[in-house]
Amino acid sequence: MTVRSALIWGVGGQDGAYLAQLLLDKKYRVHGTSRGGTIPDNLRRLDIADRIELHTADPSDSTRVIEVVAAAAPDEIYFLAGQSSVGRSFAEPAATFAGAALGLLNVLEAARRAVPDAVLLNAASGDCFGETVVPATERSPFRPRSPYAVAKCSAHLLIEANRVAYRQRGCSAFLFSHESPLRPDSFVIGKLMAAIRRFAAGDRTPLELGDLSVVRDWGWAPDYVAAMWAMLQRETPEDLILATGTSMRLEDFVAAAFAAIGLDWRNHVTSVPGLRRPADIAEQHADPSRAAELIGWRASVAGEDLVKRLVAEAIASPST
């Protein structure tokens, strides 16, 4: 039996690490990229570091991208690289755009020349759709509100353009918020879980957050990488929204997390105006029914069940 191979750009991130674990379980040969040349901590945490063929590469370096793609000769390419914090994108708009859009362009071009039969998935974002009081579908218009979202919209348009111009087999997964124990504390849910861990240990230093009124669709990250893989198993990959279909206010998420350790969040959390973004999305709702129809995918964890799982994982895990 021929062993399939995959190349994951951004293998050290939350999604990249879980995807690598999934592919290894499916007996893939897995290549991954890292900018720093060191083994990413998330690969160590999942105990898979020694099973990944790691390449040092920055996707904005077109020459290096060609070298890596040619060396890996993958059947499947997953582009998950780039700066993924919406808040940070306001401070670093050029770097954010270069990582998401220019990086993907380089990978598309390298794949087209070196491995024209490879199939490619781009990690797009639910933020492309902006405010979605009516649940977003794959036909919803783009209304980006951050440099991060603009970069993700541009990257998806490159996927569309190459499908038309070169019949390149690629698709975008429009990922709504998804969390796990691998989420760093530079993200709001990662920050919340780090606080839950220390509160459970007796540290009562107040937690400072931004706008608690925002509404998001939060899911469990390992579910989402399973969907990414399933998307590339179709003969003709199609762009899909990946979400739970259930949204919560951040305030309710925080309240449920503190309640899970027997505390009233109102005594321990402060909303700090300075932590709010220059522009933000008040509400996000998504309709993932197309993913259920095409690849049989549904999120397994959502809402308060997700909160309880994250809290349990945070308490059980050592501080990282």
mmCIF file of C-alpha atoms in Angstrom:
data_model
loop_
_atom_site.group_PDB
_atom_site.id
_atom_site.type_symbol
_atom_site.label_atom_id
_atom_site.label_comp_id
_atom_site.label_asym_id
_atom_site.label_seq_id
_atom_site.Cartn_x
_atom_site.Cartn_y
_atom_site.Cartn_z
ATOM 1 C CA MET A 1 0.000 0.000 0.000
ATOM 2 C CA THR A 2 1.284 3.446 -0.940
ATOM 3 C CA VAL A 3 1.900 5.699 2.057
ATOM 4 C CA ARG A 4 0.273 9.089 1.623
ATOM 5 C CA SER A 5 2.221 12.168 2.605
ATOM 6 C CA ALA A 6 1.148 15.568 3.873
ATOM 7 C CA LEU A 7 2.864 18.906 4.353
ATOM 8 C CA ILE A 8 1.532 21.142 7.122
ATOM 9 C CA TRP A 9 2.552 24.780 6.985
ATOM 10 C CA GLY A 10 2.386 25.963 10.592
ATOM 11 C CA VAL A 11 2.613 22.525 12.200
ATOM 12 C CA GLY A 12 3.501 24.029 15.577
ATOM 13 C CA GLY A 13 0.229 25.867 16.096
ATOM 14 C CA GLN A 14 -2.848 24.481 17.820
ATOM 15 C CA ASP A 15 -4.454 23.214 14.608
ATOM 16 C CA GLY A 16 -1.197 22.143 13.005
ATOM 17 C CA ALA A 17 -0.238 19.959 15.952
ATOM 18 C CA TYR A 18 -3.649 18.283 16.215
ATOM 19 C CA LEU A 19 -3.735 17.771 12.455
ATOM 20 C CA ALA A 20 -0.286 16.185 12.520
ATOM 21 C CA GLN A 21 -1.449 13.824 15.264
ATOM 22 C CA LEU A 22 -4.546 12.883 13.250
ATOM 23 C CA LEU A 23 -2.557 12.214 10.074
ATOM 24 C CA LEU A 24 0.018 10.140 11.912
ATOM 25 C CA ASP A 25 -2.817 8.048 13.332
ATOM 26 C CA LYS A 26 -3.956 7.543 9.736
ATOM 27 C CA LYS A 27 -0.453 6.310 8.834
ATOM 28 C CA TYR A 28 0.555 9.368 6.787
ATOM 29 C CA ARG A 29 4.111 10.481 6.376
ATOM 30 C CA VAL A 30 3.921 13.980 7.866
ATOM 31 C CA HIS A 31 6.113 16.932 6.999
ATOM 32 C CA GLY A 32 5.755 20.211 8.857
ATOM 33 C CA THR A 33 7.268 23.669 8.793
ATOM 34 C CA SER A 34 8.532 25.866 11.582
ATOM 35 C CA ARG A 35 10.061 29.312 11.267
ATOM 36 C CA GLY A 36 12.490 29.106 14.159
ATOM 37 C CA GLY A 37 14.260 25.851 13.433
ATOM 38 C CA THR A 38 13.365 24.462 16.861
ATOM 39 C CA ILE A 39 10.855 21.729 17.645
ATOM 40 C CA PRO A 40 7.510 23.390 18.465
ATOM 41 C CA ASP A 41 6.291 22.879 22.039
ATOM 42 C CA ASN A 42 2.856 21.683 20.909
ATOM 43 C CA LEU A 43 4.430 18.718 19.120
ATOM 44 C CA ARG A 44 6.211 17.810 22.331
ATOM 45 C CA ARG A 45 2.994 18.159 24.322
ATOM 46 C CA LEU A 46 1.252 15.685 22.000
ATOM 47 C CA ASP A 47 4.324 13.413 22.077
ATOM 48 C CA ILE A 48 4.704 13.391 18.305
ATOM 49 C CA ALA A 49 7.782 15.601 17.822
ATOM 50 C CA ASP A 50 10.040 12.739 16.758
ATOM 51 C CA ARG A 51 7.521 11.518 14.177
ATOM 52 C CA ILE A 52 7.359 14.757 12.147
ATOM 53 C CA GLU A 53 9.803 15.545 9.338
ATOM 54 C CA LEU A 54 10.406 19.171 10.217
ATOM 55 C CA HIS A 55 11.532 21.849 7.742
ATOM 56 C CA THR A 56 12.671 25.334 8.700
ATOM 57 C CA ALA A 57 10.807 27.737 6.427
ATOM 58 C CA ASP A 58 9.051 31.087 6.292
ATOM 59 C CA PRO A 59 6.189 30.956 3.745
ATOM 60 C CA SER A 60 6.919 34.534 2.675
ATOM 61 C CA ASP A 61 10.304 33.321 1.314
ATOM 62 C CA SER A 62 9.352 32.031 -2.139
ATOM 63 C CA THR A 63 12.682 30.331 -2.808
ATOM 64 C CA ARG A 64 12.562 28.370 0.425
ATOM 65 C CA VAL A 65 8.914 27.469 -0.147
ATOM 66 C CA ILE A 66 9.781 25.848 -3.482
ATOM 67 C CA GLU A 67 12.618 23.887 -1.856
ATOM 68 C CA VAL A 68 10.378 22.560 0.929
ATOM 69 C CA VAL A 69 7.475 21.611 -1.350
ATOM 70 C CA ALA A 70 9.802 19.826 -3.767
ATOM 71 C CA ALA A 71 11.571 17.972 -0.946
ATOM 72 C CA ALA A 72 8.370 16.859 0.769
ATOM 73 C CA ALA A 73 6.539 15.990 -2.491
ATOM 74 C CA PRO A 74 3.219 15.843 -0.584
ATOM 75 C CA ASP A 75 -0.109 14.426 -1.697
ATOM 76 C CA GLU A 76 -1.897 16.895 0.571
ATOM 77 C CA ILE A 77 -0.890 20.399 1.643
ATOM 78 C CA TYR A 78 -2.450 22.210 4.592
ATOM 79 C CA PHE A 79 -1.747 25.927 4.844
ATOM 80 C CA LEU A 80 -2.244 26.820 8.510
ATOM 81 C CA ALA A 81 0.690 29.201 8.850
ATOM 82 C CA GLY A 82 0.665 32.865 9.722
ATOM 83 C CA GLN A 83 -0.107 35.203 12.578
ATOM 84 C CA SER A 84 -3.549 34.134 13.857
ATOM 85 C CA SER A 85 -4.432 36.711 16.519
ATOM 86 C CA VAL A 86 -7.086 39.209 15.413
ATOM 87 C CA GLY A 87 -6.029 41.695 18.093
ATOM 88 C CA ARG A 88 -2.352 41.480 17.174
ATOM 89 C CA SER A 89 -3.188 42.082 13.510
ATOM 90 C CA PHE A 90 -4.081 45.707 14.292
ATOM 91 C CA ALA A 91 -0.545 46.255 15.627
ATOM 92 C CA GLU A 92 1.147 44.181 12.882
ATOM 93 C CA PRO A 93 -1.027 44.518 9.767
ATOM 94 C CA ALA A 94 1.739 44.118 7.178
ATOM 95 C CA ALA A 95 3.210 41.004 8.779
ATOM 96 C CA THR A 96 -0.268 39.526 9.207
ATOM 97 C CA PHE A 97 -1.105 40.089 5.552
ATOM 98 C CA ALA A 98 2.236 38.747 4.348
ATOM 99 C CA GLY A 99 1.897 35.572 6.382
ATOM 100 C CA ALA A 100 -1.646 34.732 5.299
ATOM 101 C CA ALA A 101 -1.842 36.009 1.722
ATOM 102 C CA LEU A 102 1.697 36.223 0.328
ATOM 103 C CA GLY A 103 2.622 33.013 2.119
ATOM 104 C CA LEU A 104 -0.291 31.138 0.583
ATOM 105 C CA LEU A 105 0.477 32.572 -2.862
ATOM 106 C CA ASN A 106 4.026 31.215 -2.640
ATOM 107 C CA VAL A 107 2.775 27.792 -1.565
ATOM 108 C CA LEU A 108 0.175 27.681 -4.348
ATOM 109 C CA GLU A 109 2.791 28.557 -6.955
ATOM 110 C CA ALA A 110 5.288 26.034 -5.609
ATOM 111 C CA ALA A 111 2.650 23.308 -5.523
ATOM 112 C CA ARG A 112 1.489 24.110 -9.040
ATOM 113 C CA ARG A 113 5.000 23.632 -10.379
ATOM 114 C CA ALA A 114 6.431 20.874 -8.176
ATOM 115 C CA VAL A 115 3.395 18.753 -7.197
ATOM 116 C CA PRO A 116 0.562 19.634 -9.604
ATOM 117 C CA ASP A 117 -1.551 16.672 -8.454
ATOM 118 C CA ALA A 118 -1.437 17.661 -4.784
ATOM 119 C CA VAL A 119 -4.607 18.904 -3.141
ATOM 120 C CA LEU A 120 -4.453 21.938 -0.848
ATOM 121 C CA LEU A 121 -6.472 23.291 2.076
ATOM 122 C CA ASN A 122 -6.273 26.910 3.200
ATOM 123 C CA ALA A 123 -7.292 27.787 6.751
ATOM 124 C CA ALA A 124 -9.610 30.742 6.207
ATOM 125 C CA SER A 125 -11.663 32.327 8.976
ATOM 126 C CA GLY A 126 -15.231 32.999 10.035
ATOM 127 C CA ASP A 127 -14.036 36.575 10.540
ATOM 128 C CA CYS A 128 -14.156 36.971 6.747
ATOM 129 C CA PHE A 129 -17.942 37.313 7.069
ATOM 130 C CA GLY A 130 -17.813 40.014 9.752
ATOM 131 C CA GLU A 131 -21.001 40.579 11.712
ATOM 132 C CA THR A 132 -23.296 37.589 11.214
ATOM 133 C CA VAL A 133 -26.475 38.043 13.223
ATOM 134 C CA VAL A 134 -28.046 35.853 10.541
ATOM 135 C CA PRO A 135 -25.891 32.686 10.528
ATOM 136 C CA ALA A 136 -23.181 32.789 7.871
ATOM 137 C CA THR A 137 -23.259 30.299 5.025
ATOM 138 C CA GLU A 138 -20.709 29.663 2.296
ATOM 139 C CA ARG A 139 -22.651 32.148 0.137
ATOM 140 C CA SER A 140 -22.503 35.005 2.642
ATOM 141 C CA PRO A 141 -20.603 38.123 1.495
ATOM 142 C CA PHE A 142 -17.245 39.063 2.974
ATOM 143 C CA ARG A 143 -17.306 41.976 5.449
ATOM 144 C CA PRO A 144 -13.878 41.914 7.146
ATOM 145 C CA ARG A 145 -13.278 44.218 10.129
ATOM 146 C CA SER A 146 -9.620 43.610 10.921
ATOM 147 C CA PRO A 147 -6.303 43.297 9.071
ATOM 148 C CA TYR A 148 -6.418 39.609 9.972
ATOM 149 C CA ALA A 149 -9.803 39.142 8.316
ATOM 150 C CA VAL A 150 -8.746 41.111 5.230
ATOM 151 C CA ALA A 151 -5.681 38.871 4.886
ATOM 152 C CA LYS A 152 -7.813 35.735 5.189
ATOM 153 C CA CYS A 153 -10.275 37.031 2.578
ATOM 154 C CA SER A 154 -7.394 37.739 0.199
ATOM 155 C CA ALA A 155 -5.952 34.276 0.729
ATOM 156 C CA HIS A 156 -9.281 32.658 -0.084
ATOM 157 C CA LEU A 157 -9.585 34.717 -3.269
ATOM 158 C CA LEU A 158 -6.215 33.309 -4.338
ATOM 159 C CA ILE A 159 -7.628 29.803 -3.884
ATOM 160 C CA GLU A 160 -10.609 30.723 -6.063
ATOM 161 C CA ALA A 161 -8.418 32.344 -8.720
ATOM 162 C CA ASN A 162 -6.114 29.335 -9.015
ATOM 163 C CA ARG A 163 -9.042 26.933 -9.276
ATOM 164 C CA VAL A 164 -10.292 28.888 -12.277
ATOM 165 C CA ALA A 165 -6.985 29.757 -13.912
ATOM 166 C CA TYR A 166 -5.084 26.507 -13.393
ATOM 167 C CA ARG A 167 -7.729 24.015 -12.236
ATOM 168 C CA GLN A 168 -5.655 23.666 -9.099
ATOM 169 C CA ARG A 169 -7.382 21.447 -6.530
ATOM 170 C CA GLY A 170 -7.713 23.579 -3.444
ATOM 171 C CA CYS A 171 -10.303 24.781 -0.967
ATOM 172 C CA SER A 172 -10.768 26.988 2.072
ATOM 173 C CA ALA A 173 -12.076 25.968 5.464
ATOM 174 C CA PHE A 174 -13.846 28.956 7.021
ATOM 175 C CA LEU A 175 -12.995 28.211 10.626
ATOM 176 C CA PHE A 176 -15.040 29.805 13.376
ATOM 177 C CA SER A 177 -13.537 29.953 16.869
ATOM 178 C CA HIS A 178 -12.207 26.634 18.144
ATOM 179 C CA GLU A 179 -10.289 25.968 21.324
ATOM 180 C CA SER A 180 -8.204 23.339 23.119
ATOM 181 C CA PRO A 181 -5.568 22.965 25.830
ATOM 182 C CA LEU A 182 -3.003 23.963 23.192
ATOM 183 C CA ARG A 183 -4.484 27.456 22.818
ATOM 184 C CA PRO A 184 -1.940 30.015 24.154
ATOM 185 C CA ASP A 185 -2.937 32.710 26.620
ATOM 186 C CA SER A 186 -2.530 35.391 23.961
ATOM 187 C CA PHE A 187 -6.066 34.342 22.926
ATOM 188 C CA VAL A 188 -9.017 35.159 25.149
ATOM 189 C CA ILE A 189 -10.069 31.563 25.876
ATOM 190 C CA GLY A 190 -6.462 30.518 26.450
ATOM 191 C CA LYS A 191 -6.094 33.454 28.838
ATOM 192 C CA LEU A 192 -9.305 32.453 30.589
ATOM 193 C CA MET A 193 -8.176 28.833 31.010
ATOM 194 C CA ALA A 194 -4.772 29.906 32.337
ATOM 195 C CA ALA A 195 -6.657 31.987 34.923
ATOM 196 C CA ILE A 196 -8.951 29.073 35.788
ATOM 197 C CA ARG A 197 -5.870 26.926 36.372
ATOM 198 C CA ARG A 198 -4.355 29.396 38.824
ATOM 199 C CA PHE A 199 -7.689 30.168 40.519
ATOM 200 C CA ALA A 200 -8.184 26.450 41.096
ATOM 201 C CA ALA A 201 -4.727 26.421 42.692
ATOM 202 C CA GLY A 202 -5.679 29.263 45.043
ATOM 203 C CA ASP A 203 -4.324 32.342 43.237
ATOM 204 C CA ARG A 204 -7.034 35.042 43.349
ATOM 205 C CA THR A 205 -5.309 37.723 41.250
ATOM 206 C CA PRO A 206 -8.154 39.333 39.221
ATOM 207 C CA LEU A 207 -8.509 38.400 35.547
ATOM 208 C CA GLU A 208 -8.612 41.326 33.124
ATOM 209 C CA LEU A 209 -10.521 40.866 29.861
ATOM 210 C CA GLY A 210 -11.841 43.136 27.113
ATOM 211 C CA ASP A 211 -15.405 43.290 25.821
ATOM 212 C CA LEU A 212 -17.432 40.574 27.537
ATOM 213 C CA SER A 213 -20.549 41.191 25.437
ATOM 214 C CA VAL A 214 -19.189 39.677 22.202
ATOM 215 C CA VAL A 215 -20.924 36.560 20.881
ATOM 216 C CA ARG A 216 -18.930 33.762 19.257
ATOM 217 C CA ASP A 217 -19.380 30.222 17.961
ATOM 218 C CA TRP A 218 -16.783 28.211 19.904
ATOM 219 C CA GLY A 219 -15.857 24.606 19.140
ATOM 220 C CA TRP A 220 -13.338 21.897 20.023
ATOM 221 C CA ALA A 221 -10.181 22.149 17.885
ATOM 222 C CA PRO A 222 -9.606 18.401 17.289
ATOM 223 C CA ASP A 223 -13.059 18.264 15.651
ATOM 224 C CA TYR A 224 -12.010 20.936 13.173
ATOM 225 C CA VAL A 225 -8.815 19.289 11.979
ATOM 226 C CA ALA A 226 -10.791 16.096 11.340
ATOM 227 C CA ALA A 227 -13.045 18.155 9.076
ATOM 228 C CA MET A 228 -10.045 19.639 7.245
ATOM 229 C CA TRP A 229 -8.784 16.168 6.450
ATOM 230 C CA ALA A 230 -12.234 15.047 5.285
ATOM 231 C CA MET A 231 -12.482 18.066 2.974
ATOM 232 C CA LEU A 232 -9.387 16.930 1.069
ATOM 233 C CA GLN A 233 -10.676 13.398 0.593
ATOM 234 C CA ARG A 234 -13.297 14.568 -1.889
ATOM 235 C CA GLU A 235 -12.453 14.332 -5.572
ATOM 236 C CA THR A 236 -13.438 17.967 -5.940
ATOM 237 C CA PRO A 237 -12.694 19.834 -2.716
ATOM 238 C CA GLU A 238 -15.231 22.503 -1.801
ATOM 239 C CA ASP A 239 -15.044 25.506 0.516
ATOM 240 C CA LEU A 240 -16.894 24.866 3.773
ATOM 241 C CA ILE A 241 -17.833 26.633 6.978
ATOM 242 C CA LEU A 242 -16.662 24.769 10.065
ATOM 243 C CA ALA A 243 -18.571 25.768 13.191
ATOM 244 C CA THR A 244 -20.818 24.266 15.867
ATOM 245 C CA GLY A 245 -23.949 26.231 14.941
ATOM 246 C CA THR A 246 -24.241 27.296 18.607
ATOM 247 C CA SER A 247 -23.074 30.717 19.802
ATOM 248 C CA MET A 248 -22.439 32.112 23.295
ATOM 249 C CA ARG A 249 -21.668 35.483 24.821
ATOM 250 C CA LEU A 250 -18.145 35.686 26.194
ATOM 251 C CA GLU A 251 -19.649 36.708 29.535
ATOM 252 C CA ASP A 252 -21.640 33.460 29.657
ATOM 253 C CA PHE A 253 -18.537 31.456 28.708
ATOM 254 C CA VAL A 254 -16.571 33.114 31.522
ATOM 255 C CA ALA A 255 -19.422 32.612 34.014
ATOM 256 C CA ALA A 256 -19.658 28.910 33.170
ATOM 257 C CA ALA A 257 -15.897 28.444 33.489
ATOM 258 C CA PHE A 258 -15.768 30.001 36.968
ATOM 259 C CA ALA A 259 -18.919 28.155 38.038
ATOM 260 C CA ALA A 260 -17.173 24.897 37.120
ATOM 261 C CA ILE A 261 -14.618 25.582 39.887
ATOM 262 C CA GLY A 262 -17.239 26.863 42.331
ATOM 263 C CA LEU A 263 -16.617 30.602 41.962
ATOM 264 C CA ASP A 264 -18.729 33.608 40.934
ATOM 265 C CA TRP A 265 -16.919 35.224 38.023
ATOM 266 C CA ARG A 266 -18.202 38.687 38.973
ATOM 267 C CA ASN A 267 -15.929 38.682 42.007
ATOM 268 C CA HIS A 268 -12.812 37.891 39.998
ATOM 269 C CA VAL A 269 -13.069 39.349 36.467
ATOM 270 C CA THR A 270 -12.698 42.953 35.322
ATOM 271 C CA SER A 271 -13.566 44.311 31.877
ATOM 272 C CA VAL A 272 -10.771 46.690 30.861
ATOM 273 C CA PRO A 273 -11.533 49.162 28.025
ATOM 274 C CA GLY A 274 -7.873 49.227 27.013
ATOM 275 C CA LEU A 275 -8.034 45.550 26.060
ATOM 276 C CA ARG A 276 -10.752 46.135 23.479
ATOM 277 C CA ARG A 277 -9.853 46.069 19.789
ATOM 278 C CA PRO A 278 -10.060 49.156 17.529
ATOM 279 C CA ALA A 279 -12.905 47.386 15.698
ATOM 280 C CA ASP A 280 -14.624 44.177 16.663
ATOM 281 C CA ILE A 281 -17.445 41.875 15.644
ATOM 282 C CA ALA A 282 -20.313 42.011 18.132
ATOM 283 C CA GLU A 283 -21.943 38.740 17.083
ATOM 284 C CA GLN A 284 -20.933 35.691 15.081
ATOM 285 C CA HIS A 285 -23.338 32.930 14.144
ATOM 286 C CA ALA A 286 -22.675 30.212 11.580
ATOM 287 C CA ASP A 287 -24.537 27.546 9.652
ATOM 288 C CA PRO A 288 -22.344 24.434 9.251
ATOM 289 C CA SER A 289 -25.029 22.372 7.503
ATOM 290 C CA ARG A 290 -23.103 22.212 4.221
ATOM 291 C CA ALA A 291 -20.236 20.419 5.991
ATOM 292 C CA ALA A 292 -22.723 17.913 7.399
ATOM 293 C CA GLU A 293 -24.129 17.349 3.925
ATOM 294 C CA LEU A 294 -20.860 16.991 1.997
ATOM 295 C CA ILE A 295 -18.441 15.348 4.430
ATOM 296 C CA GLY A 296 -20.753 14.105 7.180
ATOM 297 C CA TRP A 297 -19.107 16.384 9.730
ATOM 298 C CA ARG A 298 -20.698 17.779 12.878
ATOM 299 C CA ALA A 299 -18.984 19.322 15.871
ATOM 300 C CA SER A 300 -18.991 16.925 18.817
ATOM 301 C CA VAL A 301 -18.679 19.552 21.573
ATOM 302 C CA ALA A 302 -20.265 23.004 21.903
ATOM 303 C CA GLY A 303 -21.641 25.488 24.404
ATOM 304 C CA GLU A 304 -21.331 24.689 28.113
ATOM 305 C CA ASP A 305 -20.098 21.168 27.345
ATOM 306 C CA LEU A 306 -17.082 22.746 25.674
ATOM 307 C CA VAL A 307 -16.508 25.025 28.673
ATOM 308 C CA LYS A 308 -16.569 22.062 31.063
ATOM 309 C CA ARG A 309 -14.129 20.089 28.915
ATOM 310 C CA LEU A 310 -11.691 22.993 28.676
ATOM 311 C CA VAL A 311 -11.867 23.640 32.425
ATOM 312 C CA ALA A 312 -11.262 19.966 33.208
ATOM 313 C CA GLU A 313 -8.265 19.930 30.855
ATOM 314 C CA ALA A 314 -6.909 23.191 32.329
ATOM 315 C CA ILE A 315 -7.061 21.893 35.900
ATOM 316 C CA ALA A 316 -5.543 18.545 34.957
ATOM 317 C CA SER A 317 -2.668 20.054 32.955
ATOM 318 C CA PRO A 318 0.442 21.640 34.410
ATOM 319 C CA SER A 319 1.058 25.306 33.683
ATOM 320 C CA THR A 320 2.688 25.844 30.285
#
